[in-house]
PDB file of C-alpha atoms in Angstrom:
ATOM      1  CA  THR A   1     191.104  -3.536-106.898  1.00 94.00           C
ATOM      2  CA  LEU A   2     188.637  -4.767-104.194  1.00 97.00           C
ATOM      3  CA  LEU A   3     185.296  -6.651-103.959  1.00 96.00           C
ATOM      4  CA  ASP A   4     182.313  -4.899-102.590  1.00 96.00           C
ATOM      5  CA  ASP A   5     179.707  -6.138-100.396  1.00 96.00           C
ATOM      6  CA  ALA A   6     177.591  -7.501-103.256  1.00 94.00           C
ATOM      7  CA  GLY A   7     180.771  -9.423-104.539  1.00 95.00           C
ATOM      8  CA  ARG A   8     181.419  -6.901-107.554  1.00 96.00           C
ATOM      9  CA  SER A   9     185.019  -5.962-108.363  1.00 96.00           C
ATOM     10  CA  VAL A  10     185.719  -2.175-107.945  1.00 96.00           C
ATOM     11  CA  SER A  11     189.035  -0.695-109.207  1.00 95.00           C
ATOM     12  CA  LEU A  12     190.100   2.866-108.500  1.00 92.00           C
ATOM     13  CA  ALA A  13     191.889   3.180-111.599  1.00 91.00           C
ATOM     14  CA  SER A  14     188.471   2.921-113.341  1.00 93.00           C
ATOM     15  CA  PHE A  15     187.232   6.165-111.883  1.00 94.00           C
ATOM     16  CA  ARG A  16     190.467   8.216-112.930  1.00 92.00           C
ATOM     17  CA  GLY A  17     189.492  11.108-115.422  1.00 91.00           C
ATOM     18  CA  ARG A  18     185.706  10.513-114.705  1.00 93.00           C
ATOM     19  CA  VAL A  19     184.932  11.032-111.152  1.00 94.00           C
ATOM     20  CA  ALA A  20     186.208  12.056-107.806  1.00 96.00           C
ATOM     21  CA  VAL A  21     186.345   9.346-105.236  1.00 97.00           C
ATOM     22  CA  VAL A  22     186.315   9.330-101.434  1.00 98.00           C
ATOM     23  CA  LEU A  23     187.696   6.347 -99.528  1.00 98.00           C
ATOM     24  CA  VAL A  24     186.600   6.116 -95.886  1.00 98.00           C
ATOM     25  CA  PHE A  25     188.845   3.718 -93.940  1.00 98.00           C
ATOM     26  CA  TYR A  26     187.020   2.759 -90.945  1.00 97.00           C
ATOM     27  CA  PRO A  27     187.662   0.093 -88.197  1.00 96.00           C
ATOM     28  CA  MET A  28     184.781  -2.224 -87.834  1.00 95.00           C
ATOM     29  CA  ASP A  29     181.229  -2.674 -88.987  1.00 96.00           C
ATOM     30  CA  GLU A  30     178.331  -1.532 -86.446  1.00 95.00           C
ATOM     31  CA  THR A  31     180.547   0.044 -83.985  1.00 94.00           C
ATOM     32  CA  PRO A  32     179.166   3.562 -82.643  1.00 94.00           C
ATOM     33  CA  GLY A  33     182.014   5.592 -84.307  1.00 93.00           C
ATOM     34  CA  CYS A  34     182.108   3.793 -87.513  1.00 93.00           C
ATOM     35  CA  ARG A  35     178.208   4.000 -87.787  1.00 95.00           C
ATOM     36  CA  LYS A  36     178.014   7.917 -87.128  1.00 96.00           C
ATOM     37  CA  GLN A  37     180.923   8.552 -89.617  1.00 96.00           C
ATOM     38  CA  LEU A  38     179.199   6.502 -92.580  1.00 97.00           C
ATOM     39  CA  CYS A  39     175.764   7.709 -91.788  1.00 97.00           C
ATOM     40  CA  GLU A  40     177.075  11.270 -91.887  1.00 97.00           C
ATOM     41  CA  ILE A  41     178.182  10.524 -95.397  1.00 97.00           C
ATOM     42  CA  ARG A  42     174.639   8.975 -96.127  1.00 97.00           C
ATOM     43  CA  ASP A  43     172.865  11.900 -94.512  1.00 97.00           C
ATOM     44  CA  ASN A  44     174.951  14.165 -97.131  1.00 96.00           C
ATOM     45  CA  TRP A  45     174.472  11.766-100.146  1.00 97.00           C
ATOM     46  CA  LYS A  46     172.408  14.250-102.180  1.00 96.00           C
ATOM     47  CA  GLU A  47     175.479  16.536-102.094  1.00 95.00           C
ATOM     48  CA  PHE A  48     178.091  13.747-103.123  1.00 96.00           C
ATOM     49  CA  GLU A  49     175.738  12.691-105.610  1.00 95.00           C
ATOM     50  CA  ARG A  50     175.161  16.418-107.182  1.00 94.00           C
ATOM     51  CA  ARG A  51     179.068  16.736-107.391  1.00 92.00           C
ATOM     52  CA  GLY A  52     179.318  13.278-109.003  1.00 92.00           C
ATOM     53  CA  VAL A  53     181.669  11.846-106.125  1.00 96.00           C
ATOM     54  CA  ALA A  54     181.851   8.213-105.678  1.00 97.00           C
ATOM     55  CA  VAL A  55     182.344   7.017-102.238  1.00 98.00           C
ATOM     56  CA  PHE A  56     183.601   3.943-100.763  1.00 98.00           C
ATOM     57  CA  GLY A  57     183.782   2.589 -97.204  1.00 98.00           C
ATOM     58  CA  VAL A  58     187.048   0.369 -96.773  1.00 97.00           C
ATOM     59  CA  ASN A  59     187.784  -2.249 -94.034  1.00 95.00           C
ATOM     60  CA  PRO A  60     188.787  -5.813 -93.683  1.00 96.00           C
ATOM     61  CA  GLY A  61     185.554  -7.180 -92.741  1.00 94.00           C
ATOM     62  CA  SER A  62     183.619  -9.711 -94.604  1.00 96.00           C
ATOM     63  CA  ALA A  63     181.221  -8.937 -97.652  1.00 96.00           C
ATOM     64  CA  SER A  64     178.334 -10.403 -95.628  1.00 96.00           C
ATOM     65  CA  SER A  65     179.105  -8.296 -92.590  1.00 96.00           C
ATOM     66  CA  HIS A  66     179.505  -5.150 -94.786  1.00 96.00           C
ATOM     67  CA  LYS A  67     176.130  -6.000 -96.620  1.00 96.00           C
ATOM     68  CA  LYS A  68     174.199  -6.193 -93.276  1.00 97.00           C
ATOM     69  CA  PHE A  69     175.789  -2.976 -92.043  1.00 97.00           C
ATOM     70  CA  ARG A  70     174.988  -1.217 -95.195  1.00 97.00           C
ATOM     71  CA  ASP A  71     171.375  -2.568 -95.273  1.00 96.00           C
ATOM     72  CA  ASN A  72     170.756  -1.773 -91.647  1.00 96.00           C
ATOM     73  CA  HIS A  73     171.778   1.885 -92.018  1.00 97.00           C
ATOM     74  CA  ARG A  74     170.477   2.306 -95.806  1.00 97.00           C
ATOM     75  CA  MET A  75     173.987   3.424 -96.935  1.00 97.00           C
ATOM     76  CA  PRO A  76     173.753   4.291-100.742  1.00 97.00           C
ATOM     77  CA  PHE A  77     177.502   3.543-101.320  1.00 97.00           C
ATOM     78  CA  PRO A  78     179.490   0.260-101.301  1.00 97.00           C
ATOM     79  CA  LEU A  79     181.657  -1.122 -98.540  1.00 98.00           C
ATOM     80  CA  LEU A  80     184.732  -2.607 -99.652  1.00 98.00           C
ATOM     81  CA  VAL A  81     186.338  -5.854 -98.477  1.00 97.00           C
ATOM     82  CA  ASP A  82     190.095  -4.977 -97.790  1.00 97.00           C
ATOM     83  CA  GLU A  83     191.444  -8.457 -97.000  1.00 94.00           C
ATOM     84  CA  GLY A  84     194.595  -8.252 -95.071  1.00 94.00           C
ATOM     85  CA  GLN A  85     194.262  -4.536 -95.099  1.00 96.00           C
ATOM     86  CA  LYS A  86     196.380  -4.284 -98.502  1.00 96.00           C
ATOM     87  CA  VAL A  87     194.800  -1.310 -99.660  1.00 96.00           C
ATOM     88  CA  ALA A  88     194.717   0.414 -95.966  1.00 97.00           C
ATOM     89  CA  ARG A  89     198.516  -0.321 -95.880  1.00 96.00           C
ATOM     90  CA  ALA A  90     198.970   1.580 -99.105  1.00 96.00           C
ATOM     91  CA  TYR A  91     197.090   4.586 -97.658  1.00 96.00           C
ATOM     92  CA  ALA A  92     198.840   4.634 -94.379  1.00 96.00           C
ATOM     93  CA  ALA A  93     195.585   3.518 -92.704  1.00 96.00           C
ATOM     94  CA  SER A  94     196.506  -0.035 -91.458  1.00 95.00           C
ATOM     95  CA  GLY A  95     197.249  -1.248 -87.982  1.00 92.00           C
ATOM     96  CA  ILE A  96     196.099  -3.820 -85.367  1.00 94.00           C
ATOM     97  CA  VAL A  97     192.842  -2.390 -86.462  1.00 93.00           C
ATOM     98  CA  VAL A  98     192.227  -0.097 -89.641  1.00 96.00           C
ATOM     99  CA  ARG A  99     192.917   3.747 -88.579  1.00 96.00           C
ATOM    100  CA  ARG A 100     189.824   5.828 -89.266  1.00 97.00           C
ATOM    101  CA  THR A 101     191.190   7.940 -92.426  1.00 97.00           C
ATOM    102  CA  VAL A 102     189.418   9.723 -95.124  1.00 98.00           C
ATOM    103  CA  TYR A 103     190.927  10.458 -98.629  1.00 98.00           C
ATOM    104  CA  ALA A 104     189.386  12.414-101.406  1.00 96.00           C
ATOM    105  CA  ILE A 105     190.930  11.654-104.992  1.00 96.00           C
ATOM    106  CA  GLY A 106     190.292  14.189-107.566  1.00 94.00           C
ATOM    107  CA  ARG A 107     189.279  13.182-111.095  1.00 93.00           C
ATOM    108  CA  ASP A 108     192.748  13.631-111.985  1.00 92.00           C
ATOM    109  CA  GLY A 109     193.923  10.775-109.431  1.00 92.00           C
ATOM    110  CA  ARG A 110     195.711  13.165-107.211  1.00 93.00           C
ATOM    111  CA  ILE A 111     194.891  13.094-103.738  1.00 95.00           C
ATOM    112  CA  ALA A 112     193.051  16.422-102.745  1.00 94.00           C
ATOM    113  CA  PHE A 113     192.165  15.548 -98.958  1.00 95.00           C
ATOM    114  CA  ALA A 114     193.707  13.143 -96.448  1.00 97.00           C
ATOM    115  CA  GLU A 115     192.633  13.345 -92.675  1.00 97.00           C
ATOM    116  CA  ARG A 116     192.698  10.990 -89.820  1.00 96.00           C
ATOM    117  CA  GLY A 117     189.735  10.810 -87.681  1.00 95.00           C
ATOM    118  CA  LYS A 118     186.177  11.765 -88.779  1.00 95.00           C
ATOM    119  CA  PRO A 119     186.176  14.930 -91.024  1.00 96.00           C
ATOM    120  CA  GLU A 120     182.895  16.708 -91.536  1.00 95.00           C
ATOM    121  CA  PRO A 121     181.385  15.708 -95.153  1.00 96.00           C
ATOM    122  CA  ALA A 122     181.486  19.282 -96.145  1.00 95.00           C
ATOM    123  CA  HIS A 123     185.075  19.741 -95.632  1.00 94.00           C
ATOM    124  CA  VAL A 124     185.953  16.668 -97.736  1.00 96.00           C
ATOM    125  CA  LEU A 125     183.770  17.982-100.528  1.00 95.00           C
ATOM    126  CA  ALA A 126     185.167  21.388-100.208  1.00 93.00           C
ATOM    127  CA  ALA A 127     188.684  19.991-101.017  1.00 92.00           C
ATOM    128  CA  LEU A 128     187.320  18.595-104.075  1.00 90.00           C
ATOM    129  CA  SER A 129     185.885  21.653-105.160  1.00 86.00           C
ATOM    130  CA  ALA A 130     189.135  23.561-104.776  1.00 73.00           C
ATOM    131  CA  GLN A 131     190.797  21.294-107.308  1.00 65.00           C
ATOM    132  CA  PRO A 132     191.302  22.791-110.956  1.00 59.00           C
TER     133      PRO A 132
END
C-alpha cells in the first residue's frame, strides 16, 4: 500500500479479482526517458481504459513532485510515492535509482509481464490479453 500524488492510499490487493494492474517503476519525475515512457502510456490510455487496466507510475519522489509531473503532462493515472523504495525492492526494481521496470499483474494477482526498460504499451497489453 502506497500513497498516490493526491495523498490517497492505493493497495494492490484491492484490485485482485477485479482488474489487471500495470506498475511502471521509473527513476525520476521530469527526466526525458521517464517522460517519454509515461506519456506513451498516456497516449495509449483509451486502450488501457477499454480493457479495464489500472496503471500506476511508481518511484520514491515526493507527492508534490509527482503531482506537478502528472499535471504537466496530463497523465490520467496516479503516480505512487514509494518512500525508501520498499515496493521497488519487492519487485526487484530498486537500486541507487529505481530501475526502469514494468510489471503487468492479471486480475488473478499473477504477474503476466515483467520487463526492464521501456516496453511498448501494446506488448504489455498483449501479455494481459493472453491470460485466461
